[in-house]
Coordinates of N, CA, C and O in Angstrom, one line a residue:
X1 N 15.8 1.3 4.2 CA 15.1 0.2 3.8 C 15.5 -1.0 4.6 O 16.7 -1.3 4.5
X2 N 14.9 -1.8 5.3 CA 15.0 -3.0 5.9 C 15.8 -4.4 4.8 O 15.8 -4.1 3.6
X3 N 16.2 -5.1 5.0 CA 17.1 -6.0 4.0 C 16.3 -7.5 3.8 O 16.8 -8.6 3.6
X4 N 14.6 -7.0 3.9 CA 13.7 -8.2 3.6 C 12.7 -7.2 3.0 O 11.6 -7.7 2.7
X5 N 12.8 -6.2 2.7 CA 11.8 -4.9 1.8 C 11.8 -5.5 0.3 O 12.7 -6.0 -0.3
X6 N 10.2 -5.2 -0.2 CA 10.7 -6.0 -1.9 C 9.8 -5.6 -2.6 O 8.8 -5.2 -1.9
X7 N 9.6 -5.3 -4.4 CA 8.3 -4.4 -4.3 C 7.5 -6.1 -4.8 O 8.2 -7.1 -5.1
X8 N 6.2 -6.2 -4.8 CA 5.5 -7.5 -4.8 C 4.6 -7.3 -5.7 O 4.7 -6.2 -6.2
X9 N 3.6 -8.0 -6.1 CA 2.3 -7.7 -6.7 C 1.3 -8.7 -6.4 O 1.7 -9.8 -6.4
X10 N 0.3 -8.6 -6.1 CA -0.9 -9.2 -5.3 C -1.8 -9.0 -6.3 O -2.3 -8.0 -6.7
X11 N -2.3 -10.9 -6.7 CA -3.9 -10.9 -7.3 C -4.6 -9.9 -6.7 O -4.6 -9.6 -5.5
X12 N -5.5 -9.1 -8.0 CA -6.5 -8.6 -7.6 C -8.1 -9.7 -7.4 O -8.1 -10.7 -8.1
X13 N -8.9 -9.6 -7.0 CA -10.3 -10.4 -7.2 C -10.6 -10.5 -8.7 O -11.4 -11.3 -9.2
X14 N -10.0 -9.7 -9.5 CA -10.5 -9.5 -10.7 C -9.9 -9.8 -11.9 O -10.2 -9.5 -13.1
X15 N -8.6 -10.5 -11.4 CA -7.8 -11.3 -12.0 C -6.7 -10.2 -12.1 O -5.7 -10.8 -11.8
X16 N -6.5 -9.0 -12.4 CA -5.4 -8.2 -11.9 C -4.4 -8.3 -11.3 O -4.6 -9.3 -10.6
X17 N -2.8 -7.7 -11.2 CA -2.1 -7.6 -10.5 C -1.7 -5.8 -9.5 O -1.4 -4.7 -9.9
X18 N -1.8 -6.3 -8.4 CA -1.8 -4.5 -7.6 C -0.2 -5.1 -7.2 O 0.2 -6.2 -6.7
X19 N 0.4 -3.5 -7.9 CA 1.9 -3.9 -7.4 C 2.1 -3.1 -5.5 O 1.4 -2.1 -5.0
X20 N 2.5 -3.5 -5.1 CA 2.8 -2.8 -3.7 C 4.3 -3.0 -3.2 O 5.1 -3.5 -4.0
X21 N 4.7 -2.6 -2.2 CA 5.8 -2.5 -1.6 C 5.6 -3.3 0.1 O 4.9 -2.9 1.1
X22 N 6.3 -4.2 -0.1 CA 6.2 -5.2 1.1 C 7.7 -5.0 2.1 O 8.9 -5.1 1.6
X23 N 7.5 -4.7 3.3 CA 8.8 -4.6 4.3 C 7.9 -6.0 5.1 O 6.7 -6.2 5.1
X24 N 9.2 -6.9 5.7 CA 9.1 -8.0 6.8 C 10.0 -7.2 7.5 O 10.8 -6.3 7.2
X25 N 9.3 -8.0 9.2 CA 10.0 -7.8 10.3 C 11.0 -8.2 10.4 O 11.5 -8.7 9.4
X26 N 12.0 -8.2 11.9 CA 12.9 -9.5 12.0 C 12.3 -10.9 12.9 O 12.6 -12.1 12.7
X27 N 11.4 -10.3 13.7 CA 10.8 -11.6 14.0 C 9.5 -11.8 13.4 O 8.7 -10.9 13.3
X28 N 9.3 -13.2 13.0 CA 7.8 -13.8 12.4 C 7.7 -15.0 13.4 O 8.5 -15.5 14.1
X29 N 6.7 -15.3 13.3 CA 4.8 -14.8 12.7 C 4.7 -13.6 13.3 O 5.1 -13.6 14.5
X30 N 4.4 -12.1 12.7 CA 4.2 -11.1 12.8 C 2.6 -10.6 12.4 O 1.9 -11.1 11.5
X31 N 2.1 -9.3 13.2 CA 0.4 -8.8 12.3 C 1.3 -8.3 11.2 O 2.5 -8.0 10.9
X32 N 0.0 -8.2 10.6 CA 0.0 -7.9 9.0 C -0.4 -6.1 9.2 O -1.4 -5.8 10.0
X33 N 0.3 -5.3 8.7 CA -0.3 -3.9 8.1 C -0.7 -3.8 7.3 O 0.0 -4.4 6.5
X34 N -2.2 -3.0 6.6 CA -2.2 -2.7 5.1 C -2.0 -1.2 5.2 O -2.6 -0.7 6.2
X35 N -1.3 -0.4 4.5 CA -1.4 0.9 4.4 C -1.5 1.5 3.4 O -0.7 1.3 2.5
X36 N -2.6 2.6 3.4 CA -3.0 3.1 2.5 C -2.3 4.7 1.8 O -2.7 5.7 2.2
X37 N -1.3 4.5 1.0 CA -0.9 5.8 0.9 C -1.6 7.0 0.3 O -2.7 7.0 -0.3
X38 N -1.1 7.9 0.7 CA -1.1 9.4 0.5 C -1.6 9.2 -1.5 O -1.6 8.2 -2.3
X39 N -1.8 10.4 -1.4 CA -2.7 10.7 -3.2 C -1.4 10.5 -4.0 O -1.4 10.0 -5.2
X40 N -0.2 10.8 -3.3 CA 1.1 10.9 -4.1 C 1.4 9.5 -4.5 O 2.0 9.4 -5.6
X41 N 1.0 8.6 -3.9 CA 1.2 6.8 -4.2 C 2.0 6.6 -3.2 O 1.9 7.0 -2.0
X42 N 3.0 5.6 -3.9 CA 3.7 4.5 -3.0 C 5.3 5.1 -3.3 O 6.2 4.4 -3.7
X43 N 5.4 6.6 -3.1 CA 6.6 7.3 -3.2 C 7.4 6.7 -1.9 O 7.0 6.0 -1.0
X44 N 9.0 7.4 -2.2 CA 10.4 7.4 -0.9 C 9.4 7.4 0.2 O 9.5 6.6 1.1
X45 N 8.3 8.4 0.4 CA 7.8 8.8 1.8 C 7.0 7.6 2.2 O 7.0 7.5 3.4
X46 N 6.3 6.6 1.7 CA 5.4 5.7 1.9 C 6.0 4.5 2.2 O 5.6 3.8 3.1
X47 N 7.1 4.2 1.5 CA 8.0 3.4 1.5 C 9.0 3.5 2.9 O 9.6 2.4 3.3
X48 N 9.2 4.6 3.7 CA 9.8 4.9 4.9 C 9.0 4.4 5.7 O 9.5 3.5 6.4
X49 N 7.7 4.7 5.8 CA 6.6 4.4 7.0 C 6.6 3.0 6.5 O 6.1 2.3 7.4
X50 N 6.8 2.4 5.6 CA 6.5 1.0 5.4 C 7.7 0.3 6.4 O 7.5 -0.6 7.2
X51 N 9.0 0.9 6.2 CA 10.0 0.3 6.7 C 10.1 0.6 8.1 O 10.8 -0.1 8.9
X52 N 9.6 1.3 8.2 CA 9.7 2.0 9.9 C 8.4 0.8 11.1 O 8.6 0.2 12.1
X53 N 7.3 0.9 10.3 CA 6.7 -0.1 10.6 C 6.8 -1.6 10.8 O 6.1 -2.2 11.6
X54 N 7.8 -2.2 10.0 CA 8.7 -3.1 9.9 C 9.7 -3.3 11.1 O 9.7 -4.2 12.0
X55 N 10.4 -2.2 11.0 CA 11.1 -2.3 12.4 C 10.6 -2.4 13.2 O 11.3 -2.7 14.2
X56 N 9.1 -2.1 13.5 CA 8.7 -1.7 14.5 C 8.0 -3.4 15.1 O 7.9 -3.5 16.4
X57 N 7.7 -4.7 14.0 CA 7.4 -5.6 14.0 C 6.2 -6.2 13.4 O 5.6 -7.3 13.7
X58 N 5.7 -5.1 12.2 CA 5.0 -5.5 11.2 C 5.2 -5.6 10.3 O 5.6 -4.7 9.6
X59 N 4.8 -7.2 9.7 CA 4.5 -7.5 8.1 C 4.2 -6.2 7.4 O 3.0 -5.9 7.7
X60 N 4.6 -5.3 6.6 CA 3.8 -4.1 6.8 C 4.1 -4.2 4.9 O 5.2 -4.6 4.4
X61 N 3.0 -3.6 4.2 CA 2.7 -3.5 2.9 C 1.9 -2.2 2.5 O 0.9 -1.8 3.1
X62 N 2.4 -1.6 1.3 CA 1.8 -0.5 1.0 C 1.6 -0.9 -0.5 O 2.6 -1.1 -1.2
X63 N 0.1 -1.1 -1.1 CA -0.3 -1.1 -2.5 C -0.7 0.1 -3.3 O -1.4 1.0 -3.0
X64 N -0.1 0.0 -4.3 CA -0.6 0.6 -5.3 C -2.2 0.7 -5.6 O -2.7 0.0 -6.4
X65 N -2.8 1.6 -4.8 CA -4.0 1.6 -5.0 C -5.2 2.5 -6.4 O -6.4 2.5 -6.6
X66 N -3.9 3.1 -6.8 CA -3.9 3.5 -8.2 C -3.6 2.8 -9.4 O -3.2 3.4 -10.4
X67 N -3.7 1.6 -9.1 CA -3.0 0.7 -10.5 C -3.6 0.5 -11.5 O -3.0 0.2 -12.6
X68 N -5.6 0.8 -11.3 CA -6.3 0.7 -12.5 C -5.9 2.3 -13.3 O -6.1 2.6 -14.5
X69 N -5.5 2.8 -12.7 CA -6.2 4.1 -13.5 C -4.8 4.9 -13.7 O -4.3 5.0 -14.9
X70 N -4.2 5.3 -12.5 CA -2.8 6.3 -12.6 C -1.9 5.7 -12.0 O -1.3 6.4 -11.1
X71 N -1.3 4.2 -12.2 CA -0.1 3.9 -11.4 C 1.2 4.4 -11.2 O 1.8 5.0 -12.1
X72 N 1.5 4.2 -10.2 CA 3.1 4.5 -9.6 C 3.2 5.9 -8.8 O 2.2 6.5 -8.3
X73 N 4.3 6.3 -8.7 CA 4.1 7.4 -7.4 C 4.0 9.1 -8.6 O 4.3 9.3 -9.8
X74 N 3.5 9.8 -7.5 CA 3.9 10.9 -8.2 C 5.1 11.8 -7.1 O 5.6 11.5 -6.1
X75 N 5.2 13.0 -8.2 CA 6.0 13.7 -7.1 C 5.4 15.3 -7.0 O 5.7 16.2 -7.7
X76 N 5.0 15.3 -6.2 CA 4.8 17.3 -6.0 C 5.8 18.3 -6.4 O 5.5 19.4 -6.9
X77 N 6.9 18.0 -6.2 CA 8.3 18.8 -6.9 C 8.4 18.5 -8.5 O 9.5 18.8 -8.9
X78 N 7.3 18.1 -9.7 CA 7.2 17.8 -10.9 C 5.9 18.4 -11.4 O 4.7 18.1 -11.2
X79 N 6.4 19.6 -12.4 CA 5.0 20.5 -12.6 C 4.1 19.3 -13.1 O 4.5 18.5 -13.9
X80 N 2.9 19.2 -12.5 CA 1.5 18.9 -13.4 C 1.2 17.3 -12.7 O 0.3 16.6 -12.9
X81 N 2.3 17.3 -11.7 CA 2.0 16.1 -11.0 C 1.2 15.9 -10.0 O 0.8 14.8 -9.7
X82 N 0.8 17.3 -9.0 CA 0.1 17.4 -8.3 C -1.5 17.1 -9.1 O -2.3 16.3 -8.6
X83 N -1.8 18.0 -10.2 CA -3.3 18.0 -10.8 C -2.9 16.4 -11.2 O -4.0 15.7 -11.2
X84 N -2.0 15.7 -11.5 CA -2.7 14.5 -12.0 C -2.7 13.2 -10.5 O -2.7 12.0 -10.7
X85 N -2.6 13.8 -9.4 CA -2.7 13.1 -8.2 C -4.6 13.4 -7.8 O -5.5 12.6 -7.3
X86 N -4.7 14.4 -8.1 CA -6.5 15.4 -7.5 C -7.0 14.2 -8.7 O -7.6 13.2 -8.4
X87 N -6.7 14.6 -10.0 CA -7.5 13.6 -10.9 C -7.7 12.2 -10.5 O -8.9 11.8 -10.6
X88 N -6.8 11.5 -10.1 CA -7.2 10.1 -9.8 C -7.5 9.9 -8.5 O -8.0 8.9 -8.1
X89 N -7.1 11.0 -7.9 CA -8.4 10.8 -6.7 C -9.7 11.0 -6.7 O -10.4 10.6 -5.7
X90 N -10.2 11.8 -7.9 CA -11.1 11.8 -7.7 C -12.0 10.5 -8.6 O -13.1 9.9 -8.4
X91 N -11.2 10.6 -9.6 CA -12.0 9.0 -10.3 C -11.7 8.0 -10.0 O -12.0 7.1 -10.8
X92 N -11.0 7.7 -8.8 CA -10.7 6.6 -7.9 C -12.6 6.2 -8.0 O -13.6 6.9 -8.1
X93 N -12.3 4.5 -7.9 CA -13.6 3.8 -7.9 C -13.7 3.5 -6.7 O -12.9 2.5 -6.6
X94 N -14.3 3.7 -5.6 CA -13.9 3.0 -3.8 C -14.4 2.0 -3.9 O -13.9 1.1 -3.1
X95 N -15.6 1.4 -5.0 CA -15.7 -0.3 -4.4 C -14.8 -0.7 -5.6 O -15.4 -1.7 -5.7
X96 N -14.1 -0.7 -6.3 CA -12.9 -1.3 -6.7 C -11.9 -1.5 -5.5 O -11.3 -2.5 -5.2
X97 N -11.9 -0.1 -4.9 CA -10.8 0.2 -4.1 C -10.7 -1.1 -2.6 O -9.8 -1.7 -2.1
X98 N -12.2 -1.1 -2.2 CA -12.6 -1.9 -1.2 C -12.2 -3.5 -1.5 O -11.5 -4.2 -0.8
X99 N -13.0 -4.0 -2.9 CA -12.6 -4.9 -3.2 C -10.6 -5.7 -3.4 O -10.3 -6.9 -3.3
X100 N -9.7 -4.2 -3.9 CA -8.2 -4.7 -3.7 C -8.0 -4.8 -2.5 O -7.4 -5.9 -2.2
X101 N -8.3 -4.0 -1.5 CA -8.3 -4.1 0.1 C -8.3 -5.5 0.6 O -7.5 -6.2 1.2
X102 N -9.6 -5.4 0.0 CA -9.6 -7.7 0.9 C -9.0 -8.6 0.0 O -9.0 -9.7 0.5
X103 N -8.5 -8.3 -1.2 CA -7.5 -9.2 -1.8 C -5.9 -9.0 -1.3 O -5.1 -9.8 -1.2
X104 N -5.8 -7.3 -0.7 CA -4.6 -7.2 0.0 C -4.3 -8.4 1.3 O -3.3 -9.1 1.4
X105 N -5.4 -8.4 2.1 CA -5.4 -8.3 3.2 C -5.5 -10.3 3.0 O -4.7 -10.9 3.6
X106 N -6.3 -10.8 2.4 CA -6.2 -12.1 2.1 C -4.8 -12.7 1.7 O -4.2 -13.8 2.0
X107 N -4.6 -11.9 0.9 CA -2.8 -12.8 0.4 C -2.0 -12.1 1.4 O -1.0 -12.7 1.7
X108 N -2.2 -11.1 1.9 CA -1.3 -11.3 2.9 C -1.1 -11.9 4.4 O -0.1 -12.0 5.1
X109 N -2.7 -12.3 4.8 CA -2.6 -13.3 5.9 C -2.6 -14.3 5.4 O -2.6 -15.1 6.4
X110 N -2.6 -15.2 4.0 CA -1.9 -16.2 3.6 C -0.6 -16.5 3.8 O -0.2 -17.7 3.8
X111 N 0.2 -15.1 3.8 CA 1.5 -15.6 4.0 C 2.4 -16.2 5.2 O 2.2 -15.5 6.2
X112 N 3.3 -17.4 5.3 CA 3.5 -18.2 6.3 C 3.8 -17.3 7.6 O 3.4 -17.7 8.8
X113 N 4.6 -16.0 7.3 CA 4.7 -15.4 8.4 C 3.7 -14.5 8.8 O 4.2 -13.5 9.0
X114 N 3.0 -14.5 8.9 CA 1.6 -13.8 9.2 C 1.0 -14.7 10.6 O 1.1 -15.9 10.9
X115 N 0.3 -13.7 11.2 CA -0.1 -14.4 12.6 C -1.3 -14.1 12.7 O -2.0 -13.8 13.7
X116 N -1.7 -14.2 11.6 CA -3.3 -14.1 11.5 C -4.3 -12.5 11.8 O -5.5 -12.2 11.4
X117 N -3.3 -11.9 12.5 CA -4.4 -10.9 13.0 C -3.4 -9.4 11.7 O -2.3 -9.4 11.2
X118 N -4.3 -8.5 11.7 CA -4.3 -7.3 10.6 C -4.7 -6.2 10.9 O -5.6 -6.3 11.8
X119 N -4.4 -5.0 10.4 CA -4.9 -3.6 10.6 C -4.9 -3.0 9.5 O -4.2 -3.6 8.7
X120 N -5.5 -1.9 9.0 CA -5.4 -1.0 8.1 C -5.1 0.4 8.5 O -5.6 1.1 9.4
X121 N -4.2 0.7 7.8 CA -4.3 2.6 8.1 C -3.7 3.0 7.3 O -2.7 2.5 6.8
X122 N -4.4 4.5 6.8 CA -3.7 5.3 5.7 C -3.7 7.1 6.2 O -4.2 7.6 7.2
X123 N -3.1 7.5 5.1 CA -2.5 9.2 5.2 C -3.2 9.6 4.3 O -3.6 8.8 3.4
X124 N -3.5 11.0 4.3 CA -3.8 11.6 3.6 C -5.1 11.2 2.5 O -6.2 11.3 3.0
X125 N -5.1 10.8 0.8 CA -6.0 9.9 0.3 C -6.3 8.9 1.2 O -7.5 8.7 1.3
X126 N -5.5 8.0 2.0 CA -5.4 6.5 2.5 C -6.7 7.0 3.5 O -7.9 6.5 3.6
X127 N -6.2 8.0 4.0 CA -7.4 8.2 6.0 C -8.6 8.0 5.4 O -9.4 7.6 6.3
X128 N -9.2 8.1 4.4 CA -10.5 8.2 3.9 C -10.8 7.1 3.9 O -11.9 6.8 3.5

């Protein structure tokens, strides 16, 4: 973990809070990452590529994009955690989903170290 990593929570449009996991670079104004994790959440593994991305020199943030329905990470090594990762992927709402996206992506080019420009990418659930 980088020694500016923190977990955060970001207004939703809908008055909500989406918790996520925020890594800074060492130098700022830095682009902004949004990443979208894997069906498992915002597990150790999501959290690495957050930090690695960081090092690499992005503002880089991974949300909980399961917050309405099944928050927090799951783990595949925990019987019954896999069927409840399929479950909320599949009742995942995508324009809810779309809508946290540009609330991600707004508070986080609000923030002072931000250099204006942004990307998205995700794994697995996220690539979709």
């Amino acid at each position: 973990m980088t020694n500016t990593a923190r977990d955060i929570t970001i207004p939703s449009a809908d008055g909500g809070a989406i918790p996520a996991y925020l890594a800074m670079p060492a130098v700022v104004p830095a682009p902004v990452l949004v990443m979208v994790a894997a069906v498992m959440g915002v597990d150790a593994g999501a959290r690495e590529w957050v930090d690695r991305y960081a090092e690499h020199g992005f503002i880089t943030v991974a949300p909980d994009f399961f917050w309405r329905t099944t928050p927090g990470p799951l783990s595949s090594d925990v019987p019954g955690e896999r069927e409840r990762a399929r479950g909320r992927s599949k009742s995942f709402d995508r324009n809810a989903g779309v809508r946290d996206i540009a609330a991600v992506r707004d508070f986080m080019l609000g923030l002072p170290e931000s250099n204006g420009k942004w990307s998205l990418s995700g794994y697995c659930f996220g690539g979709r």
